[in-house]
Amino acid sequence: MGEPKIVVVDYHKGNLSSVVRGLARAGAAACTSDEPEQIRRVDGLVIPGVGAFYDAIAFMRQSGEADAVLDAVATGTPLLGICLGLQLFFERGNEGVPADEGAVADGNTPQQAGGPWVDGLGIMCGSCTRLESSRLKVPHVGWDQVHMTPTGAADPLLTGFAEGANMYFTHSYAVSDDADAADVLARTHYTRSFPCIVRHGNVWGCQFHPEKSSALGQRILKNFVSIVEGAGR
């Protein structure tokens, strides 16, 4: 099929060039796009990690990107989320939600005192909340260990990935403990144990930045390109 075409979804919140370069080094024909019809037509998609949950999902909904991503996923297109991109896969988040917007917590979600919620893409069950600690610094910035679940150790995204490997994180919010355990491929322990790699069907997410995580991060991007190639056959 030649080089698979992978679009990095541009929701107008920052520079996405490092992700595009990483995918190109991994063998993809990669570019950014904010055009819903292009997002629907490509071989693979990446939602990058830039900005706050509320702003990102609001732009994606208003621009038509959110519907385009969900349409592509429904037809089997592989999707990778990075950092905030992973968080947007979940049912709800409370980062950056204005006090007069969003839904009031329903009493069944963790850390419900965190303010109003806004709906995410709803691909995976669970919510995203702030990391809280009186002892550790938040944001969580720097290299930290990734501990695979048995499911993760067998997943094609993590082929050649070493248990306990250090990857580069920079975030203040993470998936909460209401995520479906079946979707969790790996966890990181910082203020709490949070899912740092997830998968649901043809959708994968990394809380860390593979494009900033040297050789092992590049391996994950290469594995994703291989997954996209396999899906296109």
PDB file of C-alpha atoms in Angstrom:
ATOM      1  CA  MET A   1       0.000   0.000   0.000  1.00  0.00           C
ATOM      2  CA  GLY A   2       3.036   2.294   0.072  1.00  0.00           C
ATOM      3  CA  GLU A   3       3.492   4.748   2.917  1.00  0.00           C
ATOM      4  CA  PRO A   4       0.287   4.876   4.978  1.00  0.00           C
ATOM      5  CA  LYS A   5      -1.345   8.292   5.126  1.00  0.00           C
ATOM      6  CA  ILE A   6      -1.674   9.468   8.730  1.00  0.00           C
ATOM      7  CA  VAL A   7      -3.253  12.784   9.706  1.00  0.00           C
ATOM      8  CA  VAL A   8      -2.380  14.556  12.937  1.00  0.00           C
ATOM      9  CA  VAL A   9      -5.630  16.278  13.895  1.00  0.00           C
ATOM     10  CA  ASP A  10      -5.060  20.021  14.246  1.00  0.00           C
ATOM     11  CA  TYR A  11      -7.366  21.662  16.790  1.00  0.00           C
ATOM     12  CA  HIS A  12      -5.471  24.959  16.636  1.00  0.00           C
ATOM     13  CA  LYS A  13      -3.740  24.767  20.029  1.00  0.00           C
ATOM     14  CA  GLY A  14      -0.051  24.469  19.236  1.00  0.00           C
ATOM     15  CA  ASN A  15       2.863  23.247  17.149  1.00  0.00           C
ATOM     16  CA  LEU A  16       2.380  19.660  16.004  1.00  0.00           C
ATOM     17  CA  SER A  17       5.549  19.356  13.916  1.00  0.00           C
ATOM     18  CA  SER A  18       7.412  17.025  16.297  1.00  0.00           C
ATOM     19  CA  VAL A  19       4.607  14.457  16.049  1.00  0.00           C
ATOM     20  CA  VAL A  20       4.553  14.723  12.246  1.00  0.00           C
ATOM     21  CA  ARG A  21       8.350  14.292  12.090  1.00  0.00           C
ATOM     22  CA  GLY A  22       8.215  11.254  14.380  1.00  0.00           C
ATOM     23  CA  LEU A  23       5.554   9.589  12.222  1.00  0.00           C
ATOM     24  CA  ALA A  24       7.532  10.384   9.055  1.00  0.00           C
ATOM     25  CA  ARG A  25      10.650   8.782  10.561  1.00  0.00           C
ATOM     26  CA  ALA A  26       8.477   5.758  11.362  1.00  0.00           C
ATOM     27  CA  GLY A  27       7.562   5.368   7.698  1.00  0.00           C
ATOM     28  CA  ALA A  28       4.275   7.232   7.325  1.00  0.00           C
ATOM     29  CA  ALA A  29       3.174   9.947   4.939  1.00  0.00           C
ATOM     30  CA  ALA A  30       2.161  12.283   7.773  1.00  0.00           C
ATOM     31  CA  CYS A  31       0.616  15.745   7.794  1.00  0.00           C
ATOM     32  CA  THR A  32      -1.644  17.920   9.922  1.00  0.00           C
ATOM     33  CA  SER A  33      -5.236  18.709   8.991  1.00  0.00           C
ATOM     34  CA  ASP A  34      -8.300  20.441  10.405  1.00  0.00           C
ATOM     35  CA  GLU A  35     -10.521  19.345   7.493  1.00  0.00           C
ATOM     36  CA  PRO A  36     -13.218  16.876   8.592  1.00  0.00           C
ATOM     37  CA  GLU A  37     -13.446  15.218   5.171  1.00  0.00           C
ATOM     38  CA  GLN A  38      -9.700  14.580   5.069  1.00  0.00           C
ATOM     39  CA  ILE A  39      -9.840  13.192   8.614  1.00  0.00           C
ATOM     40  CA  ARG A  40     -12.509  10.718   7.468  1.00  0.00           C
ATOM     41  CA  ARG A  41     -10.496   9.498   4.459  1.00  0.00           C
ATOM     42  CA  VAL A  42      -6.998   8.711   5.752  1.00  0.00           C
ATOM     43  CA  ASP A  43      -5.374   5.407   6.730  1.00  0.00           C
ATOM     44  CA  GLY A  44      -4.628   6.434  10.329  1.00  0.00           C
ATOM     45  CA  LEU A  45      -5.206   9.307  12.763  1.00  0.00           C
ATOM     46  CA  VAL A  46      -3.325  10.871  15.674  1.00  0.00           C
ATOM     47  CA  ILE A  47      -4.865  13.282  18.185  1.00  0.00           C
ATOM     48  CA  PRO A  48      -1.927  15.157  19.740  1.00  0.00           C
ATOM     49  CA  GLY A  49      -1.567  16.570  23.237  1.00  0.00           C
ATOM     50  CA  VAL A  50      -1.797  20.350  23.255  1.00  0.00           C
ATOM     51  CA  GLY A  51      -3.955  22.620  25.458  1.00  0.00           C
ATOM     52  CA  ALA A  52      -6.789  21.962  27.908  1.00  0.00           C
ATOM     53  CA  PHE A  53      -9.586  19.376  27.714  1.00  0.00           C
ATOM     54  CA  TYR A  54     -12.431  21.903  27.522  1.00  0.00           C
ATOM     55  CA  ASP A  55     -10.873  24.090  24.812  1.00  0.00           C
ATOM     56  CA  ALA A  56      -9.815  21.119  22.706  1.00  0.00           C
ATOM     57  CA  ILE A  57     -13.137  19.274  22.735  1.00  0.00           C
ATOM     58  CA  ALA A  58     -15.060  22.521  22.179  1.00  0.00           C
ATOM     59  CA  PHE A  59     -13.022  23.282  19.037  1.00  0.00           C
ATOM     60  CA  MET A  60     -13.287  19.709  17.777  1.00  0.00           C
ATOM     61  CA  ARG A  61     -17.075  19.757  18.160  1.00  0.00           C
ATOM     62  CA  GLN A  62     -17.564  23.193  16.566  1.00  0.00           C
ATOM     63  CA  SER A  63     -15.239  22.414  13.636  1.00  0.00           C
ATOM     64  CA  GLY A  64     -16.733  19.017  12.853  1.00  0.00           C
ATOM     65  CA  GLU A  65     -13.465  17.251  13.742  1.00  0.00           C
ATOM     66  CA  ALA A  66     -15.048  15.279  16.585  1.00  0.00           C
ATOM     67  CA  ASP A  67     -17.718  13.727  14.342  1.00  0.00           C
ATOM     68  CA  ALA A  68     -15.118  13.041  11.651  1.00  0.00           C
ATOM     69  CA  VAL A  69     -12.845  11.228  14.114  1.00  0.00           C
ATOM     70  CA  LEU A  70     -15.730   9.111  15.432  1.00  0.00           C
ATOM     71  CA  ASP A  71     -16.834   8.303  11.867  1.00  0.00           C
ATOM     72  CA  ALA A  72     -13.295   7.195  10.979  1.00  0.00           C
ATOM     73  CA  VAL A  73     -13.017   5.040  14.099  1.00  0.00           C
ATOM     74  CA  ALA A  74     -16.360   3.403  13.300  1.00  0.00           C
ATOM     75  CA  THR A  75     -15.028   2.311   9.895  1.00  0.00           C
ATOM     76  CA  GLY A  76     -11.907   0.737  11.469  1.00  0.00           C
ATOM     77  CA  THR A  77      -9.349   3.524  11.036  1.00  0.00           C
ATOM     78  CA  PRO A  78      -6.585   3.145  13.681  1.00  0.00           C
ATOM     79  CA  LEU A  79      -6.385   6.139  16.031  1.00  0.00           C
ATOM     80  CA  LEU A  80      -3.597   7.109  18.441  1.00  0.00           C
ATOM     81  CA  GLY A  81      -4.053   9.759  21.149  1.00  0.00           C
ATOM     82  CA  ILE A  82      -1.080  11.467  22.799  1.00  0.00           C
ATOM     83  CA  CYS A  83      -1.307  13.107  26.255  1.00  0.00           C
ATOM     84  CA  LEU A  84      -4.465  15.252  26.086  1.00  0.00           C
ATOM     85  CA  GLY A  85      -5.385  13.272  22.968  1.00  0.00           C
ATOM     86  CA  LEU A  86      -5.715  10.155  25.161  1.00  0.00           C
ATOM     87  CA  GLN A  87      -7.809  12.029  27.724  1.00  0.00           C
ATOM     88  CA  LEU A  88     -10.266  13.207  25.074  1.00  0.00           C
ATOM     89  CA  PHE A  89     -11.178   9.557  24.350  1.00  0.00           C
ATOM     90  CA  PHE A  90     -12.944   9.294  27.707  1.00  0.00           C
ATOM     91  CA  GLU A  91     -16.503  10.197  28.714  1.00  0.00           C
ATOM     92  CA  ARG A  92     -15.743  13.380  30.619  1.00  0.00           C
ATOM     93  CA  GLY A  93     -13.109  15.747  31.928  1.00  0.00           C
ATOM     94  CA  ASN A  94     -13.027  18.826  34.149  1.00  0.00           C
ATOM     95  CA  GLU A  95      -9.895  20.654  32.934  1.00  0.00           C
ATOM     96  CA  GLY A  96     -10.574  24.265  31.997  1.00  0.00           C
ATOM     97  CA  VAL A  97     -14.368  24.000  32.155  1.00  0.00           C
ATOM     98  CA  PRO A  98     -15.896  27.438  32.867  1.00  0.00           C
ATOM     99  CA  ALA A  99     -17.898  27.524  36.103  1.00  0.00           C
ATOM    100  CA  ASP A 100     -21.092  28.392  34.248  1.00  0.00           C
ATOM    101  CA  GLU A 101     -20.741  25.591  31.685  1.00  0.00           C
ATOM    102  CA  GLY A 102     -20.594  21.837  31.716  1.00  0.00           C
ATOM    103  CA  ALA A 103     -22.583  19.292  33.648  1.00  0.00           C
ATOM    104  CA  VAL A 104     -22.664  19.065  37.423  1.00  0.00           C
ATOM    105  CA  ALA A 105     -20.984  15.960  38.797  1.00  0.00           C
ATOM    106  CA  ASP A 106     -23.460  13.115  39.189  1.00  0.00           C
ATOM    107  CA  GLY A 107     -22.054  11.686  42.413  1.00  0.00           C
ATOM    108  CA  ASN A 108     -20.791   8.537  40.700  1.00  0.00           C
ATOM    109  CA  THR A 109     -17.545   9.954  39.372  1.00  0.00           C
ATOM    110  CA  PRO A 110     -14.236  10.133  41.251  1.00  0.00           C
ATOM    111  CA  GLN A 111     -13.039  13.422  42.707  1.00  0.00           C
ATOM    112  CA  GLN A 112     -16.397  14.956  41.949  1.00  0.00           C
ATOM    113  CA  ALA A 113     -15.504  18.178  43.795  1.00  0.00           C
ATOM    114  CA  GLY A 114     -13.300  19.118  40.851  1.00  0.00           C
ATOM    115  CA  GLY A 115     -15.876  21.394  39.275  1.00  0.00           C
ATOM    116  CA  PRO A 116     -18.222  21.002  36.302  1.00  0.00           C
ATOM    117  CA  TRP A 117     -17.640  18.323  33.669  1.00  0.00           C
ATOM    118  CA  VAL A 118     -17.574  18.514  29.902  1.00  0.00           C
ATOM    119  CA  ASP A 119     -18.171  15.460  27.715  1.00  0.00           C
ATOM    120  CA  GLY A 120     -15.240  13.929  25.852  1.00  0.00           C
ATOM    121  CA  LEU A 121     -15.453  11.743  22.747  1.00  0.00           C
ATOM    122  CA  GLY A 122     -16.851   8.842  24.777  1.00  0.00           C
ATOM    123  CA  ILE A 123     -14.800   6.121  23.049  1.00  0.00           C
ATOM    124  CA  MET A 124     -13.771   4.744  26.456  1.00  0.00           C
ATOM    125  CA  CYS A 125     -15.531   4.669  29.825  1.00  0.00           C
ATOM    126  CA  GLY A 126     -14.189   6.901  32.587  1.00  0.00           C
ATOM    127  CA  SER A 127     -13.185  10.441  33.473  1.00  0.00           C
ATOM    128  CA  CYS A 128     -10.074  12.617  33.549  1.00  0.00           C
ATOM    129  CA  THR A 129      -9.184  14.620  36.659  1.00  0.00           C
ATOM    130  CA  ARG A 130      -6.311  16.644  38.077  1.00  0.00           C
ATOM    131  CA  LEU A 131      -3.363  14.966  39.756  1.00  0.00           C
ATOM    132  CA  GLU A 132      -3.417  16.100  43.391  1.00  0.00           C
ATOM    133  CA  SER A 133      -0.548  15.957  45.882  1.00  0.00           C
ATOM    134  CA  SER A 134       0.770  17.903  48.852  1.00  0.00           C
ATOM    135  CA  ARG A 135       4.184  16.277  48.412  1.00  0.00           C
ATOM    136  CA  LEU A 136       4.861  15.858  44.696  1.00  0.00           C
ATOM    137  CA  LYS A 137       4.991  18.629  42.108  1.00  0.00           C
ATOM    138  CA  VAL A 138       2.079  19.038  39.735  1.00  0.00           C
ATOM    139  CA  PRO A 139       2.359  19.295  36.724  1.00  0.00           C
ATOM    140  CA  HIS A 140       4.034  15.913  36.417  1.00  0.00           C
ATOM    141  CA  VAL A 141       6.961  16.772  34.133  1.00  0.00           C
ATOM    142  CA  GLY A 142       9.868  14.549  33.172  1.00  0.00           C
ATOM    143  CA  TRP A 143      10.789  10.896  32.721  1.00  0.00           C
ATOM    144  CA  ASP A 144       8.791   8.273  34.591  1.00  0.00           C
ATOM    145  CA  GLN A 145       8.270   4.536  34.487  1.00  0.00           C
ATOM    146  CA  VAL A 146       5.643   2.716  32.452  1.00  0.00           C
ATOM    147  CA  HIS A 147       4.385  -0.561  33.945  1.00  0.00           C
ATOM    148  CA  MET A 148       2.600  -2.844  31.507  1.00  0.00           C
ATOM    149  CA  THR A 149      -0.448  -4.950  32.314  1.00  0.00           C
ATOM    150  CA  PRO A 150      -0.511  -8.529  30.958  1.00  0.00           C
ATOM    151  CA  THR A 151      -2.793  -7.252  28.197  1.00  0.00           C
ATOM    152  CA  GLY A 152      -0.347  -4.473  27.375  1.00  0.00           C
ATOM    153  CA  ALA A 153       2.621  -6.816  27.173  1.00  0.00           C
ATOM    154  CA  ALA A 154       0.850  -8.690  24.365  1.00  0.00           C
ATOM    155  CA  ASP A 155      -0.387  -5.613  22.471  1.00  0.00           C
ATOM    156  CA  PRO A 156       1.099  -4.775  19.046  1.00  0.00           C
ATOM    157  CA  LEU A 157       1.591  -1.119  20.025  1.00  0.00           C
ATOM    158  CA  LEU A 158       4.076  -2.282  22.677  1.00  0.00           C
ATOM    159  CA  THR A 159       6.088  -4.779  20.631  1.00  0.00           C
ATOM    160  CA  GLY A 160       9.709  -4.411  21.736  1.00  0.00           C
ATOM    161  CA  PHE A 161       8.758  -2.175  24.669  1.00  0.00           C
ATOM    162  CA  ALA A 162      10.573  -2.839  27.949  1.00  0.00           C
ATOM    163  CA  GLU A 163       8.631  -3.220  31.203  1.00  0.00           C
ATOM    164  CA  GLY A 164       9.356  -0.278  33.491  1.00  0.00           C
ATOM    165  CA  ALA A 165      10.822   1.826  30.688  1.00  0.00           C
ATOM    166  CA  ASN A 166      11.035   5.567  31.260  1.00  0.00           C
ATOM    167  CA  MET A 167       8.988   7.816  28.980  1.00  0.00           C
ATOM    168  CA  TYR A 168       8.588  11.603  28.931  1.00  0.00           C
ATOM    169  CA  PHE A 169       5.477  13.064  30.605  1.00  0.00           C
ATOM    170  CA  THR A 170       4.183  16.605  30.953  1.00  0.00           C
ATOM    171  CA  HIS A 171       0.639  16.881  32.324  1.00  0.00           C
ATOM    172  CA  SER A 172      -1.512  17.913  35.289  1.00  0.00           C
ATOM    173  CA  TYR A 173      -4.546  15.737  34.497  1.00  0.00           C
ATOM    174  CA  ALA A 174      -4.850  11.989  34.013  1.00  0.00           C
ATOM    175  CA  VAL A 175      -7.403   9.214  33.621  1.00  0.00           C
ATOM    176  CA  SER A 176      -9.151   8.388  36.912  1.00  0.00           C
ATOM    177  CA  ASP A 177      -9.787   5.010  38.513  1.00  0.00           C
ATOM    178  CA  ASP A 178     -13.207   4.686  36.872  1.00  0.00           C
ATOM    179  CA  ALA A 179     -11.613   3.593  33.590  1.00  0.00           C
ATOM    180  CA  ASP A 180     -12.462   0.094  32.391  1.00  0.00           C
ATOM    181  CA  ALA A 181      -9.593  -2.174  33.461  1.00  0.00           C
ATOM    182  CA  ALA A 182      -9.902  -4.061  30.176  1.00  0.00           C
ATOM    183  CA  ASP A 183      -8.831  -0.903  28.314  1.00  0.00           C
ATOM    184  CA  VAL A 184      -5.650  -0.333  30.372  1.00  0.00           C
ATOM    185  CA  LEU A 185      -2.381  -1.510  28.778  1.00  0.00           C
ATOM    186  CA  ALA A 186      -0.014   0.211  31.226  1.00  0.00           C
ATOM    187  CA  ARG A 187       0.079   2.392  34.333  1.00  0.00           C
ATOM    188  CA  THR A 188       2.362   5.020  35.835  1.00  0.00           C
ATOM    189  CA  HIS A 189       2.537   5.808  39.560  1.00  0.00           C
ATOM    190  CA  TYR A 190       2.678   9.544  40.340  1.00  0.00           C
ATOM    191  CA  THR A 191       0.368  11.025  43.014  1.00  0.00           C
ATOM    192  CA  ARG A 192      -1.836   8.034  42.128  1.00  0.00           C
ATOM    193  CA  SER A 193      -1.676   5.037  39.848  1.00  0.00           C
ATOM    194  CA  PHE A 194      -3.129   6.188  36.538  1.00  0.00           C
ATOM    195  CA  PRO A 195      -3.538   4.524  33.123  1.00  0.00           C
ATOM    196  CA  CYS A 196      -0.740   5.761  30.852  1.00  0.00           C
ATOM    197  CA  ILE A 197      -1.436   3.519  27.842  1.00  0.00           C
ATOM    198  CA  VAL A 198      -4.971   2.508  26.864  1.00  0.00           C
ATOM    199  CA  ARG A 199      -6.673   0.658  24.052  1.00  0.00           C
ATOM    200  CA  HIS A 200     -10.265   0.090  23.013  1.00  0.00           C
ATOM    201  CA  GLY A 201     -10.632  -1.716  19.681  1.00  0.00           C
ATOM    202  CA  ASN A 202      -8.767   0.272  17.019  1.00  0.00           C
ATOM    203  CA  VAL A 203      -8.101   3.208  19.379  1.00  0.00           C
ATOM    204  CA  TRP A 204      -4.865   3.531  21.385  1.00  0.00           C
ATOM    205  CA  GLY A 205      -3.632   6.301  23.676  1.00  0.00           C
ATOM    206  CA  CYS A 206      -0.394   7.251  25.476  1.00  0.00           C
ATOM    207  CA  GLN A 207      -0.369   9.750  28.342  1.00  0.00           C
ATOM    208  CA  PHE A 208       3.346  10.358  27.766  1.00  0.00           C
ATOM    209  CA  HIS A 209       4.815  11.895  24.600  1.00  0.00           C
ATOM    210  CA  PRO A 210       6.345   9.181  22.402  1.00  0.00           C
ATOM    211  CA  GLU A 211       7.700  11.860  20.049  1.00  0.00           C
ATOM    212  CA  LYS A 212       9.760  13.240  22.969  1.00  0.00           C
ATOM    213  CA  SER A 213      10.754   9.859  24.459  1.00  0.00           C
ATOM    214  CA  SER A 214      13.837   8.971  22.394  1.00  0.00           C
ATOM    215  CA  ALA A 215      14.275   5.495  20.880  1.00  0.00           C
ATOM    216  CA  LEU A 216      11.511   3.665  22.776  1.00  0.00           C
ATOM    217  CA  GLY A 217       9.038   6.436  22.008  1.00  0.00           C
ATOM    218  CA  GLN A 218       9.969   6.189  18.342  1.00  0.00           C
ATOM    219  CA  ARG A 219       9.398   2.430  18.561  1.00  0.00           C
ATOM    220  CA  ILE A 220       5.813   3.064  19.673  1.00  0.00           C
ATOM    221  CA  LEU A 221       5.243   5.386  16.704  1.00  0.00           C
ATOM    222  CA  LYS A 222       6.774   2.759  14.397  1.00  0.00           C
ATOM    223  CA  ASN A 223       4.485   0.103  15.882  1.00  0.00           C
ATOM    224  CA  PHE A 224       1.470   2.363  15.301  1.00  0.00           C
ATOM    225  CA  VAL A 225       2.482   2.872  11.671  1.00  0.00           C
ATOM    226  CA  SER A 226       2.717  -0.922  11.336  1.00  0.00           C
ATOM    227  CA  ILE A 227      -0.788  -1.254  12.832  1.00  0.00           C
ATOM    228  CA  VAL A 228      -2.078   1.268  10.266  1.00  0.00           C
ATOM    229  CA  GLU A 229      -0.375  -0.639   7.455  1.00  0.00           C
ATOM    230  CA  GLY A 230      -1.954  -3.888   8.635  1.00  0.00           C
ATOM    231  CA  ALA A 231      -5.415  -2.321   8.822  1.00  0.00           C
ATOM    232  CA  GLY A 232      -5.125  -1.122   5.238  1.00  0.00           C
ATOM    233  CA  ARG A 233      -4.390  -4.517   3.744  1.00  0.00           C
TER     234      ARG A 233
END
